[in-house]
Short mmCIF file of C-alpha atoms in Angstrom, two decimals:
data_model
loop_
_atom_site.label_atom_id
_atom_site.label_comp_id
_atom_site.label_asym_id
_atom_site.label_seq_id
_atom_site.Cartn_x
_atom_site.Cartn_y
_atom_site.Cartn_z
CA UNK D 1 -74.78 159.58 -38.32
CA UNK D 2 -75.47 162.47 -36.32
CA UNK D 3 -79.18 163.87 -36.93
CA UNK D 4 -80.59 167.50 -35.83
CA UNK D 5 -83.55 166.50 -32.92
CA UNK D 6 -86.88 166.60 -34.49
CA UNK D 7 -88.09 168.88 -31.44
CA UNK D 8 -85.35 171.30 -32.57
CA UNK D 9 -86.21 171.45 -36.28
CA UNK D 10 -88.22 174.52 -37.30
CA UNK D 11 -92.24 174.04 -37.39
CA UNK D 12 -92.49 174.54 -40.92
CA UNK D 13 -89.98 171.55 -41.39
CA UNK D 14 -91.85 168.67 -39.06
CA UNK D 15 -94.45 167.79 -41.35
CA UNK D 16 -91.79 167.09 -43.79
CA UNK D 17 -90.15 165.19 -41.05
CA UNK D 18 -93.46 163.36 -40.44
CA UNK D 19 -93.80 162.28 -43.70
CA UNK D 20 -89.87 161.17 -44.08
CA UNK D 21 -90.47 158.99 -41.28
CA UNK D 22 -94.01 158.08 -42.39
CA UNK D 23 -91.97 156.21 -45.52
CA UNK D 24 -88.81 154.92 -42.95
CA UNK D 25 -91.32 152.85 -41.51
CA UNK D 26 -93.14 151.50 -44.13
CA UNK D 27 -89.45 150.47 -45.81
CA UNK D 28 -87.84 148.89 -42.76
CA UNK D 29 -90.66 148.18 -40.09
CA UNK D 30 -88.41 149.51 -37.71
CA UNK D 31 -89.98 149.26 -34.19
CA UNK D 32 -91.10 152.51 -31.86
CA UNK D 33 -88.35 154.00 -29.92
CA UNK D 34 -88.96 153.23 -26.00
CA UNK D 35 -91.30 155.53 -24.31
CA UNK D 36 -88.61 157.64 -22.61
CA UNK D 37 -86.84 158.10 -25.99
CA UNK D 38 -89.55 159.61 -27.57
CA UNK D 39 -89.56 163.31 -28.43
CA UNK D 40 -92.71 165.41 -28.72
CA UNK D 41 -92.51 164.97 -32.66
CA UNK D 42 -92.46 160.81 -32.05
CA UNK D 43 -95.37 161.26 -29.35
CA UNK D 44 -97.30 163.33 -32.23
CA UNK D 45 -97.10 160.66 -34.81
CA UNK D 46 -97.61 158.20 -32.90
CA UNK D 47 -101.10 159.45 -31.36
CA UNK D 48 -101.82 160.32 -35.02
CA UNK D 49 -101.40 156.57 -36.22
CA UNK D 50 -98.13 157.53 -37.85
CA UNK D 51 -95.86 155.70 -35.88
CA UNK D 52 -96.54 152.60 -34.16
CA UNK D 53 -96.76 152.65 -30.62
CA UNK D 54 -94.74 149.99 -28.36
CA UNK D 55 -95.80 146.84 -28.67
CA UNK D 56 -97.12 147.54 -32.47
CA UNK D 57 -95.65 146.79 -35.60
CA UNK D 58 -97.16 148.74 -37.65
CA UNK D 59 -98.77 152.03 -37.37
CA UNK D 60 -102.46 152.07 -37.96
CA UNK D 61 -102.60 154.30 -40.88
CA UNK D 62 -99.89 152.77 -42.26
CA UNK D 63 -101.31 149.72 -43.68
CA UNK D 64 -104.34 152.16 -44.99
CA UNK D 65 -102.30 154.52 -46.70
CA UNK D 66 -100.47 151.86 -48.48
CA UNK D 67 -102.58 151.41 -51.10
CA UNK D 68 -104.72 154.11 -51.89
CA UNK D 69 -103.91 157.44 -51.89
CA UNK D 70 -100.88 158.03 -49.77
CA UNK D 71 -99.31 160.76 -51.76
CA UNK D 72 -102.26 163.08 -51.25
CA UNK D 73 -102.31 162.60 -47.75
CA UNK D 74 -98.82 162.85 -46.92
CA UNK D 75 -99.00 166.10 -49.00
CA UNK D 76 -101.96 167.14 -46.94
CA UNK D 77 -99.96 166.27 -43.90
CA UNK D 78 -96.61 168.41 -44.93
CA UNK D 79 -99.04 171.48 -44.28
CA UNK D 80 -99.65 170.67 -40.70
CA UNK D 81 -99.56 173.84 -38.81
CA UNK D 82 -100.16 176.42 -41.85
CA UNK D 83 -102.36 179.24 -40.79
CA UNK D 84 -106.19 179.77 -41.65
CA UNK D 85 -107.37 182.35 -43.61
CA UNK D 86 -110.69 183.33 -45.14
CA UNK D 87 -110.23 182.75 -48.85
CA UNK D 88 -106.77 181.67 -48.52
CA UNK D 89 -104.95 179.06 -51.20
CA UNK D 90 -101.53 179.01 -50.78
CA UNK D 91 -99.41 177.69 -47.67
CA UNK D 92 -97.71 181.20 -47.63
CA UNK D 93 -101.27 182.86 -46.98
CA UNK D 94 -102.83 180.93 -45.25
CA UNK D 95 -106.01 178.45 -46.55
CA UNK D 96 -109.59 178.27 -45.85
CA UNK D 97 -111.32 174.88 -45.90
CA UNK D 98 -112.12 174.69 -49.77
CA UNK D 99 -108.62 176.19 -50.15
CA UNK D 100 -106.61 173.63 -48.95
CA UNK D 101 -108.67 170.56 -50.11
CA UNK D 102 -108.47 172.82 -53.96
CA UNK D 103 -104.38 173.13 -53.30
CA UNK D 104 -103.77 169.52 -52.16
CA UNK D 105 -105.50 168.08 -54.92
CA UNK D 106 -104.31 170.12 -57.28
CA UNK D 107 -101.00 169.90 -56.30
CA UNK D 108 -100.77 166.21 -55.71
CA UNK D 109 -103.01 164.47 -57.88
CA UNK D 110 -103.26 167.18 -60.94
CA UNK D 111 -107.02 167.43 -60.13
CA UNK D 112 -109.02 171.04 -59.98
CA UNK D 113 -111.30 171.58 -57.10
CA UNK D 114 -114.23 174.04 -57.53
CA UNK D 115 -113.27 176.66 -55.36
CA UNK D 116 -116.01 176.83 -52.59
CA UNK D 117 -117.06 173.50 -50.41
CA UNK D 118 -120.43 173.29 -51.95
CA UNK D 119 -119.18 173.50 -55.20
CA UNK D 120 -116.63 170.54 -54.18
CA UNK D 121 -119.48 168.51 -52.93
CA UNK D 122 -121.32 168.86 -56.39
CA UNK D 123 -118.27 168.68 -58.58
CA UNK D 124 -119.18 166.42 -61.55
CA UNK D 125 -117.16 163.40 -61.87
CA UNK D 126 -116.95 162.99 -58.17
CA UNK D 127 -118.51 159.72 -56.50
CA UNK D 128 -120.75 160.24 -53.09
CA UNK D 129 -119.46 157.67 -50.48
CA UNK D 130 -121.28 156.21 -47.45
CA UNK D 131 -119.08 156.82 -44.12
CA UNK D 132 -118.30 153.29 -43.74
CA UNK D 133 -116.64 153.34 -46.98
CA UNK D 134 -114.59 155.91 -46.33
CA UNK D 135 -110.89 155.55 -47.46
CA UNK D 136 -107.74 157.87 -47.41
CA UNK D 137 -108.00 160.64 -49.54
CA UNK D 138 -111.76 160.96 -49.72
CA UNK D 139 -113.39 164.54 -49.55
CA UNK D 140 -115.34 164.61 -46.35
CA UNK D 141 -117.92 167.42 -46.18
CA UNK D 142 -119.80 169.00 -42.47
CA UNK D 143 -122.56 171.21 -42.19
CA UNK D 144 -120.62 174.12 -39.52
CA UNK D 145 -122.60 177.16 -40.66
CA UNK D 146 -126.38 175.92 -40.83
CA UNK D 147 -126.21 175.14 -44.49
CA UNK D 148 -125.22 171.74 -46.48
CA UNK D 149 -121.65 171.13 -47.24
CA UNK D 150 -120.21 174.40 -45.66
CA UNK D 151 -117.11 172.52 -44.61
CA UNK D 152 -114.69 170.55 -46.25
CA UNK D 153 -111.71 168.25 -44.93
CA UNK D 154 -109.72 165.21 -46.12
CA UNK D 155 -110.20 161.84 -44.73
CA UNK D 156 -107.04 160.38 -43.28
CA UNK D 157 -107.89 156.86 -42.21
CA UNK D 158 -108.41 155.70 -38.59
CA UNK D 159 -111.58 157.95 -38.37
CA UNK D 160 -109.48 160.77 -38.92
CA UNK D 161 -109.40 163.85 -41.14
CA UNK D 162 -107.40 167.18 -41.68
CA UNK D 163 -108.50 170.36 -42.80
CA UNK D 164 -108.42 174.05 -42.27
CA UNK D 165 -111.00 174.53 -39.47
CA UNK D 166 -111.74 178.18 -38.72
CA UNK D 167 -110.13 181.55 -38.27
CA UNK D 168 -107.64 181.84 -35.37
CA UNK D 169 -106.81 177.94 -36.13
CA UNK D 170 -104.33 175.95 -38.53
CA UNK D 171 -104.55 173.21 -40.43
CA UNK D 172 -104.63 170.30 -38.40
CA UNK D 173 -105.62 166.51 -38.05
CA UNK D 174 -109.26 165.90 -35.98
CA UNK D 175 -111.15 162.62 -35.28
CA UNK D 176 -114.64 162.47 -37.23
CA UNK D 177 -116.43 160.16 -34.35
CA UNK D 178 -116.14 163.49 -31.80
CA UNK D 179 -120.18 164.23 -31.64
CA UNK D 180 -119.04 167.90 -32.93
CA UNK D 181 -118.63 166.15 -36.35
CA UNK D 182 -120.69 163.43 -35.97
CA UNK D 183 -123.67 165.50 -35.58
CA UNK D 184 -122.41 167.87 -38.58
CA UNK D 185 -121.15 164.59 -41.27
CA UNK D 186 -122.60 165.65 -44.73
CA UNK D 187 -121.07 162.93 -46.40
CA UNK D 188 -118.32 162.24 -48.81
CA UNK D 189 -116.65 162.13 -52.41
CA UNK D 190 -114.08 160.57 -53.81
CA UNK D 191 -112.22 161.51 -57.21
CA UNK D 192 -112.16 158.65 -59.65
CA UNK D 193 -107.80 158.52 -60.14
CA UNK D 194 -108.09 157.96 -55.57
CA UNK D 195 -108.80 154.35 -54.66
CA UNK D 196 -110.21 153.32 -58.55
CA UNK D 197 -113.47 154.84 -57.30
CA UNK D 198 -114.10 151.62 -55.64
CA UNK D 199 -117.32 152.27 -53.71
CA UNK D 200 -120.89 152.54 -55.11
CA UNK D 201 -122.34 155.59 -56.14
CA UNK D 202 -124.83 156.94 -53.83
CA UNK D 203 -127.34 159.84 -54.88
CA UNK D 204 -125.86 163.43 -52.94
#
């Protein structure tokens, strides 16, 4: 079967190809492609934990995402290159921060996000979780503006999260241990239908 190169499919379309993949893997464990066979697209899911890398057999998200909240993330992940925009909520327009984490959840998981980060971090229902707890599809929150939970991303496993990061940028995956966001962590919440809301409940 003859397949169009992932390097050759249209940006909007790779995420989608990410995620296809994503489930290939998980279905039939098939092994990473030799290093000299792998496209851009490969090499980019691969350093993401996608993909395994040679030698693996299993990506390191993959085992993660399993279980807990794979849907939302993969949905997260299909809007991998959408464009920031102040006040933003749709992948046509572009999304701020609060925008995209509002969207995803919405649109994955049926579950409506105050609209501002703040608000997110305070949302009722919503259970505060210690870093070392966190698990794919948690809300993690950064102070980037000199005030408390002014930033908002979604925690992908592998110390990694995605978000919509600033003006001029898109939404894309970043690793939490940098010191940028290790000296910014607020902390973390996790919606009750994600994971069972199995972590204790810490005081914001």
């Amino acid at each position: 079967m003859n397949l169009t190169p992932s390097h050759l499919l249209p940006a909007p379309l790779r995420p989608v190809l990410a995620a296809l993949l994503l489930a290939f893997s998980a279905s039939c464990c098939v092994a990473a492609p030799e290093a000299d066979a792998v496209d851009p697209v490969m090499q980019m899911l691969q350093s993401k934990g996608l993909l395994p890398q040679p030698g693996q057999s299993e990506a390191p998200l993959l085992s993660q995402m399993r279980d807990t909240a794979s849907d939302l993330v993969i949905s997260a992940m299909n809007f991998i290159g959408v464009s920031y925009r102040r006040g933003g909520v749709s992948a046509g327009d572009g999304f701020d921060c609060s925008g995209f984490t509002r969207h995803v959840f919405e649109n994955s998981i049926g579950l409506v996000l105050p609209r501002r980060a703040d608000e997110q971090a305070k949302a009722p229902g919503l259970l505060a979780i210690k870093d070392v707890d966190l698990k794919p599809g948690d809300l993690v929150f950064f102070n980037t503006m000199r005030r408390t939970f002014s930033h908002v991303g979604i925690y992908v496993g592998d110390g990694k999260f995605i978000h919509s990061p600033r003006a001029g940028g898109q939404v894309r995956v970043e690793d939490m241990r940098e010191a940028y966001w290790v000296k910014r962590f607020n902390g973390a919440r996790r919606a009750p239908q994600i994971n069972g809301g199995e972590a204790p409940q810490l005081a914001p």
